[in-house]
XYZ file of C-alpha atoms in Angstrom:
480
model
C 207.249 -6.466 -21.260
C 206.568 -2.659 -23.059
C 209.625 -5.222 -25.925
C 206.388 -7.432 -27.016
C 204.242 -4.500 -29.010
C 205.512 -4.358 -31.751
C 206.181 -0.740 -33.610
C 206.730 -0.022 -37.304
C 209.031 2.419 -37.086
C 211.697 0.272 -34.971
C 211.061 -2.176 -37.354
C 211.624 -0.514 -40.006
C 215.315 1.164 -38.453
C 215.823 -3.310 -37.325
C 215.408 -4.298 -41.166
C 218.415 -2.023 -42.929
C 221.242 -1.601 -40.711
C 223.240 1.701 -42.328
C 226.928 0.826 -43.910
C 228.595 2.486 -40.670
C 228.269 -0.401 -38.400
C 227.596 -3.274 -40.172
C 229.865 -5.892 -38.675
C 232.736 -6.242 -41.658
C 233.096 -1.861 -41.371
C 235.026 -0.122 -38.529
C 232.637 2.003 -36.889
C 233.330 5.226 -37.971
C 231.611 6.480 -34.535
C 232.880 7.755 -32.048
C 231.758 9.453 -28.652
C 230.008 12.126 -31.216
C 225.665 11.604 -31.746
C 224.479 9.023 -33.651
C 221.545 10.688 -36.320
C 217.888 9.500 -36.158
C 218.786 8.136 -39.501
C 221.144 6.277 -38.640
C 219.505 4.286 -35.547
C 218.786 0.301 -36.081
C 218.329 -2.968 -34.024
C 215.870 -4.379 -31.475
C 216.607 -4.423 -27.151
C 216.659 -8.281 -26.947
C 220.308 -7.907 -28.726
C 221.713 -6.836 -26.156
C 220.734 -10.062 -23.840
C 223.801 -11.561 -25.800
C 226.299 -8.726 -25.161
C 225.770 -8.665 -21.803
C 225.146 -12.682 -21.460
C 229.136 -13.271 -23.003
C 230.371 -10.512 -20.688
C 228.998 -12.310 -17.924
C 230.508 -16.156 -18.596
C 233.968 -15.306 -17.342
C 236.630 -16.566 -15.444
C 236.380 -14.177 -12.263
C 233.041 -14.493 -11.999
C 233.739 -18.717 -11.265
C 236.318 -17.046 -8.852
C 234.292 -14.798 -7.217
C 232.158 -17.564 -6.643
C 234.647 -19.640 -5.321
C 235.853 -17.110 -2.751
C 232.231 -16.932 -1.167
C 232.554 -20.382 0.273
C 237.112 -19.584 1.055
C 235.362 -17.796 2.800
C 233.747 -19.034 5.297
C 230.887 -18.825 4.064
C 228.166 -22.015 4.008
C 227.093 -23.482 0.168
C 223.503 -21.656 0.527
C 224.826 -18.364 2.229
C 226.612 -18.516 -0.917
C 223.998 -18.990 -3.298
C 221.811 -16.110 -1.970
C 224.493 -13.235 -1.572
C 224.879 -14.188 -5.152
C 221.797 -13.908 -5.760
C 221.762 -10.253 -3.670
C 225.148 -9.130 -5.639
C 223.657 -9.403 -9.098
C 220.104 -7.763 -8.665
C 222.460 -4.393 -9.579
C 222.284 -5.246 -13.077
C 218.646 -3.410 -13.144
C 221.199 -0.248 -11.446
C 223.230 -1.260 -15.421
C 219.260 -1.784 -17.299
C 218.504 1.590 -15.550
C 222.423 3.510 -17.225
C 221.582 1.227 -20.152
C 218.001 3.497 -21.234
C 219.925 6.898 -22.104
C 221.941 5.713 -25.456
C 218.525 5.447 -27.191
C 217.412 8.358 -25.670
C 220.318 10.418 -26.237
C 221.960 8.747 -29.656
C 225.165 8.899 -27.625
C 227.202 7.112 -25.036
C 227.728 6.859 -21.332
C 230.807 8.984 -21.508
C 228.857 12.395 -23.545
C 225.772 11.205 -20.734
C 227.331 12.080 -18.098
C 228.137 15.821 -18.904
C 224.870 16.317 -17.708
C 225.853 14.657 -14.570
C 229.088 16.407 -13.568
C 229.307 19.163 -16.693
C 231.452 19.006 -19.605
C 234.540 19.944 -17.278
C 233.911 18.098 -14.497
C 232.781 14.938 -16.961
C 236.561 14.817 -18.474
C 238.211 14.528 -14.529
C 234.886 11.486 -14.471
C 235.647 9.669 -17.594
C 240.060 10.333 -16.829
C 239.851 8.364 -13.645
C 236.299 6.912 -13.411
C 236.124 5.483 -16.751
C 239.493 5.274 -18.656
C 241.196 4.347 -15.547
C 239.407 1.564 -14.342
C 239.021 0.059 -17.612
C 242.802 -0.152 -18.118
C 243.079 -1.795 -14.752
C 240.525 -4.072 -15.559
C 241.235 -5.208 -18.889
C 244.869 -6.084 -17.556
C 244.114 -7.916 -14.690
C 241.276 -9.781 -16.996
C 243.911 -10.688 -19.520
C 246.396 -11.599 -17.185
C 243.146 -14.236 -15.858
C 242.791 -15.338 -20.085
C 246.579 -15.686 -20.390
C 246.896 -17.887 -17.299
C 244.627 -20.038 -18.614
C 246.648 -20.355 -21.865
C 249.849 -20.237 -21.244
C 248.212 -23.946 -19.920
C 246.568 -24.349 -22.729
C 250.222 -24.010 -25.296
C 251.296 -26.823 -22.252
C 248.172 -29.673 -23.073
C 249.691 -29.038 -27.264
C 252.979 -29.917 -26.058
C 254.881 -26.264 -26.426
C 256.655 -24.451 -23.014
C 254.924 -22.130 -21.461
C 258.458 -20.027 -20.911
C 258.990 -16.044 -21.284
C 258.833 -15.684 -25.325
C 255.627 -18.234 -25.583
C 254.064 -16.010 -22.770
C 254.420 -12.778 -24.005
C 252.964 -14.214 -27.858
C 250.403 -15.660 -25.939
C 249.432 -12.161 -24.190
C 250.047 -10.105 -27.555
C 247.296 -12.595 -29.572
C 245.169 -12.609 -27.238
C 245.465 -9.025 -26.848
C 245.153 -8.357 -30.483
C 242.081 -10.396 -30.979
C 239.867 -8.556 -27.844
C 241.150 -5.493 -29.613
C 240.176 -6.651 -33.209
C 236.573 -7.077 -31.691
C 236.705 -3.085 -30.321
C 238.163 -1.329 -33.121
C 235.903 -3.004 -35.514
C 233.322 -1.761 -32.773
C 229.451 -2.630 -31.774
C 228.469 -3.456 -35.039
C 230.934 -6.806 -34.970
C 230.376 -6.909 -31.477
C 226.519 -7.233 -31.910
C 226.845 -9.871 -34.268
C 228.971 -11.624 -32.372
C 228.335 -12.088 -28.937
C 224.605 -14.559 -29.670
C 227.381 -17.253 -30.966
C 229.798 -16.021 -28.074
C 226.884 -16.825 -25.212
C 225.697 -20.511 -27.296
C 228.970 -20.963 -27.288
C 229.931 -20.493 -23.744
C 226.636 -21.514 -23.201
C 227.450 -25.587 -24.425
C 230.879 -25.108 -22.420
C 229.455 -24.028 -19.458
C 227.001 -26.593 -19.250
C 229.306 -29.908 -19.340
C 231.483 -28.200 -16.662
C 227.594 -27.436 -14.874
C 227.064 -31.041 -14.979
C 230.908 -32.188 -13.158
C 229.943 -30.324 -10.591
C 226.740 -31.071 -9.668
C 228.557 -34.757 -10.256
C 230.964 -33.755 -7.010
C 229.405 -31.350 -5.229
C 228.284 -31.766 -1.523
C 224.770 -30.177 -1.109
C 224.725 -29.530 1.798
C 227.833 -28.113 2.758
C 229.660 -26.243 5.965
C 231.667 -24.678 7.071
C 234.050 -27.001 9.232
C 233.763 -23.658 11.729
C 230.379 -22.074 11.200
C 231.105 -17.999 11.439
C 227.978 -16.401 13.818
C 227.049 -13.159 14.715
C 228.924 -10.230 13.351
C 231.840 -12.557 11.826
C 229.410 -13.493 9.501
C 227.420 -10.195 8.705
C 231.018 -8.645 8.256
C 231.810 -11.628 6.190
C 227.987 -11.849 4.470
C 228.433 -7.635 3.409
C 231.893 -8.447 2.553
C 230.806 -10.533 -0.108
C 227.945 -9.350 -1.661
C 229.724 -6.028 -2.588
C 232.413 -8.372 -4.096
C 229.273 -9.878 -6.351
C 228.090 -6.172 -6.996
C 230.734 -4.929 -8.247
C 230.598 -6.548 -11.275
C 227.842 -4.702 -12.567
C 227.796 -1.722 -10.635
C 231.139 -0.922 -12.618
C 229.374 -1.191 -15.846
C 228.067 2.496 -15.992
C 228.967 2.388 -19.351
C 226.023 0.466 -20.406
C 224.710 2.849 -22.677
C 227.790 2.925 -25.421
C 226.089 -0.877 -26.638
C 222.922 0.633 -26.503
C 222.902 4.322 -28.228
C 222.264 2.588 -31.769
C 219.138 1.954 -30.792
C 215.908 3.948 -32.665
C 215.260 6.865 -30.244
C 211.211 5.307 -30.209
C 213.162 1.889 -28.600
C 210.914 0.594 -25.291
C 213.406 1.813 -22.019
C 211.798 -1.558 -20.164
C 212.779 -3.398 -22.958
C 216.282 -1.834 -22.873
C 216.533 -2.342 -19.637
C 215.268 -5.629 -18.884
C 217.861 -7.287 -21.557
C 220.467 -5.175 -20.847
C 219.475 -6.418 -16.348
C 219.198 -10.193 -17.609
C 221.384 -10.445 -19.604
C 223.901 -9.547 -16.784
C 222.818 -10.733 -14.075
C 220.830 -14.673 -15.580
C 224.925 -15.530 -16.894
C 226.698 -14.154 -13.770
C 224.569 -16.245 -11.273
C 225.290 -19.536 -12.993
C 228.828 -18.501 -13.543
C 229.029 -17.650 -10.072
C 227.198 -20.723 -7.818
C 229.456 -22.945 -9.729
C 231.838 -21.742 -8.609
C 230.580 -21.953 -5.536
C 230.047 -25.175 -5.628
C 232.663 -26.270 -7.346
C 234.725 -25.124 -3.533
C 232.290 -28.333 -1.743
C 234.489 -30.054 -4.250
C 237.928 -28.691 -4.782
C 240.379 -26.334 -3.358
C 239.365 -23.025 -6.089
C 242.267 -21.077 -4.917
C 243.985 -22.232 -8.234
C 239.970 -22.709 -9.956
C 241.770 -23.371 -13.168
C 243.340 -26.525 -11.955
C 241.194 -27.746 -9.416
C 238.327 -27.921 -11.918
C 240.632 -30.375 -14.196
C 240.499 -32.548 -11.322
C 236.555 -33.299 -11.673
C 236.672 -32.606 -16.024
C 236.326 -34.924 -18.368
C 240.275 -35.143 -19.395
C 238.726 -34.792 -23.608
C 236.801 -31.463 -21.886
C 239.601 -29.864 -20.204
C 241.233 -27.700 -23.189
C 237.945 -27.117 -24.319
C 236.497 -25.526 -20.858
C 240.991 -23.524 -21.014
C 239.430 -21.786 -24.445
C 236.034 -21.260 -22.967
C 237.458 -19.499 -19.964
C 239.650 -17.383 -22.903
C 236.660 -17.050 -25.122
C 234.740 -15.499 -21.785
C 237.858 -12.637 -21.112
C 237.993 -11.977 -24.771
C 234.131 -11.171 -24.855
C 234.528 -9.046 -21.687
C 237.705 -7.339 -22.365
C 236.289 -6.142 -25.674
C 233.576 -4.301 -24.207
C 236.389 -2.370 -21.502
C 238.267 -1.436 -24.159
C 235.731 -0.564 -26.885
C 234.076 2.271 -23.485
C 237.524 2.833 -23.038
C 238.712 4.175 -25.912
C 235.150 6.709 -25.784
C 236.582 7.557 -22.176
C 239.776 8.628 -23.478
C 237.235 10.501 -25.946
C 235.670 11.952 -23.770
C 238.634 12.924 -21.638
C 239.010 15.609 -24.597
C 241.737 13.752 -27.285
C 241.255 14.853 -30.245
C 241.672 11.375 -31.902
C 239.738 9.175 -33.650
C 238.163 5.606 -31.615
C 240.594 3.311 -33.243
C 243.813 4.972 -32.250
C 241.958 5.475 -28.403
C 241.217 2.189 -28.762
C 244.455 1.036 -29.531
C 246.848 3.146 -26.764
C 244.404 1.509 -24.485
C 245.007 -2.204 -24.804
C 248.484 -0.981 -25.806
C 248.817 0.047 -22.271
C 246.907 -2.920 -20.451
C 249.035 -5.416 -22.533
C 252.266 -3.623 -21.156
C 250.749 -3.435 -17.767
C 249.322 -6.749 -18.076
C 253.474 -8.237 -19.062
C 255.376 -6.625 -16.265
C 252.514 -8.021 -14.013
C 252.663 -11.275 -14.700
C 256.896 -11.302 -15.392
C 259.075 -8.854 -14.609
C 257.309 -8.102 -11.012
C 253.328 -8.862 -8.804
C 252.437 -5.233 -10.344
C 248.838 -6.797 -11.294
C 248.859 -7.658 -7.656
C 249.033 -4.136 -6.737
C 246.882 -2.986 -9.750
C 244.247 -5.323 -7.798
C 244.304 -3.775 -4.684
C 243.784 -0.917 -6.286
C 240.597 -1.380 -7.111
C 240.344 -3.000 -4.086
C 239.902 0.200 -3.538
C 237.465 1.838 -6.608
C 235.458 -0.056 -5.003
C 233.744 3.009 -3.090
C 234.152 4.877 -6.195
C 232.031 2.555 -8.047
C 229.421 2.556 -5.874
C 228.960 6.778 -6.045
C 228.816 6.440 -9.843
C 226.515 4.204 -10.543
C 224.215 5.667 -7.898
C 224.310 9.450 -9.477
C 223.767 8.324 -12.843
C 220.817 6.043 -12.090
C 219.322 8.724 -10.011
C 219.580 11.276 -12.458
C 218.011 8.284 -15.351
C 215.093 8.758 -12.416
C 214.869 12.228 -11.715
C 215.237 13.578 -16.000
C 212.341 11.029 -16.996
C 215.152 9.658 -19.487
C 215.268 12.653 -21.259
C 218.432 14.030 -22.387
C 219.211 15.428 -25.743
C 222.593 13.945 -27.518
C 222.776 17.107 -29.673
C 222.977 19.811 -26.441
C 225.788 16.986 -24.322
C 227.728 17.020 -27.508
C 228.436 20.382 -27.211
C 231.497 21.640 -24.970
C 231.320 25.135 -25.878
C 231.372 27.487 -22.683
C 227.235 28.839 -22.748
C 225.784 25.535 -23.952
C 223.223 24.130 -22.160
C 226.099 21.266 -20.020
C 228.800 23.739 -19.229
C 227.147 24.692 -15.637
C 229.213 27.369 -13.397
C 232.734 26.729 -14.795
C 232.244 24.081 -16.657
C 231.488 21.616 -13.752
C 227.747 20.773 -12.155
C 228.017 20.934 -8.622
C 225.726 19.092 -7.826
C 227.246 15.917 -9.716
C 231.025 16.445 -8.244
C 229.445 17.396 -5.478
C 226.913 14.912 -4.209
C 229.982 11.750 -5.962
C 232.587 13.416 -4.080
C 230.476 13.070 -0.580
C 229.444 9.734 -0.944
C 233.128 8.673 -1.953
C 234.441 10.473 1.476
C 231.192 8.662 3.413
C 232.437 5.184 1.897
C 235.821 5.231 2.840
C 235.412 5.870 5.597
C 233.652 2.690 6.247
C 235.753 1.008 4.069
C 237.459 -1.859 5.362
C 239.734 -3.746 2.376
C 243.213 -2.695 2.295
C 242.513 -0.137 5.593
C 240.452 -0.198 7.837
C 237.939 3.171 8.151
C 236.691 4.341 11.802
C 233.001 2.907 10.932
C 233.905 -0.247 10.031
C 235.983 -0.247 12.848
C 233.387 0.605 15.662
C 231.229 -1.919 13.874
C 233.865 -4.420 14.350
C 234.655 -5.248 10.388
C 231.660 -4.570 8.877
C 232.409 -3.028 5.611
C 229.030 -0.455 4.537
C 231.565 1.447 2.226
C 229.017 0.167 -0.988
C 225.861 0.996 0.607
C 226.724 4.154 2.617
C 228.696 5.473 -0.234
C 225.653 4.901 -2.706
C 223.053 5.865 -0.862
C 224.636 9.150 0.300
C 225.401 9.995 -3.373
C 222.406 8.790 -4.137
C 219.986 11.234 -1.759
C 223.319 14.744 -1.816
C 222.228 14.010 -5.650
C 218.085 14.629 -5.682
C 218.896 17.376 -2.878
C 221.063 19.627 -4.531
C 220.656 18.145 -8.194
C 216.641 18.778 -8.833
C 217.511 22.907 -10.205
C 219.307 21.048 -12.443
C 218.455 18.041 -13.298
C 214.691 20.599 -13.886
C 216.622 23.335 -15.939
C 217.928 20.870 -18.523
C 215.658 18.491 -19.130
C 213.286 21.110 -19.593
C 216.075 22.917 -22.178
C 215.688 19.373 -24.310
């Protein structure tokens, strides 16, 4: 890897952390450009950031779900590996961070134009992030409810409200302090989670059926439909991280793009494969329709509280990143507010959604269903961004991208890069025709229920952007 070659400039930058990005201080920057003098760090720091976010409750749920929907153990493991290979795209779209000194929410102005990107950030950035925050917070709260019951406190409604607020406060505290604290905290968090899940793995492997196959094996079209759906379910995790440049933008401009992409991808891929696989192995021994309670049946009694705490910690880790990016997205929509205010606003909305869903209605089920439909959006979003990185050869001018005035380099036509916007819309429409979740699209119906929305949406968006966007990419990259 290119990161093995020492770079004196990068080493000097790594040695001195600017005061504004120290762990004990609230990060001053939002979506504004990070100057070269403020850059520091090493790409290998990104591994822990993404590893801590990948060891979470939902990964266990997804792994167990693959067995529950009818796959054998080894089919499930193959799907887990293939789905997580999309982490390579998470790594690829992290590389513009050091090149531009800007977050993803600003870099994507190159794809959609200044005005078009505001719409992108409102829907593909802020709304999706807040929904994911609420779902993850609900998952963490469920584990925390069980934990307080373990210590003899009845989890009635007032206690549940306090638990949700406390978890959200811890999460938002990390997000508000920002990049410096995230880099500092996530290595020890990764090590703590690795230790906890090692104990889980030992217990699971002791009971797992390594030759498990379902009583009624899927064949033909039914098998392919489940394999494709399972792969999309696993892939939706890494594909949702089009914001990975948010956490690489403080690295020196001289940081190796291969190292940035590699450490980001590995941090997402390895832990996610391990935790998803644990869910699949566990599903051969216990009923993973309720993973939290099911796993307690095979875990040592003394370890159950530690396990529940690990589930909460892992979810806090992923939600802190989500809230951080959601705050940047809200700024990029055009609201002139400080990043700290935008993060707290996002957290307040997510807490409200979570409490409403947990205590009042099945609102979170509705949000979950909406997120299933959003998979038709996140695939094309990632495809257009990754294609732009390749076409542009990672040449991004952070100063020019920060200019939102008419006539600026990335204003394009009426504030919209119609090549990027058109490619995205076409990919979403193509994906919608192939979907088989809340409804069955005509293509899925013709194929016997096989949902090809993810690959079709990504391929259509990418190919169209190559055809329609090449000239705009060459013009704006040359302007650098």
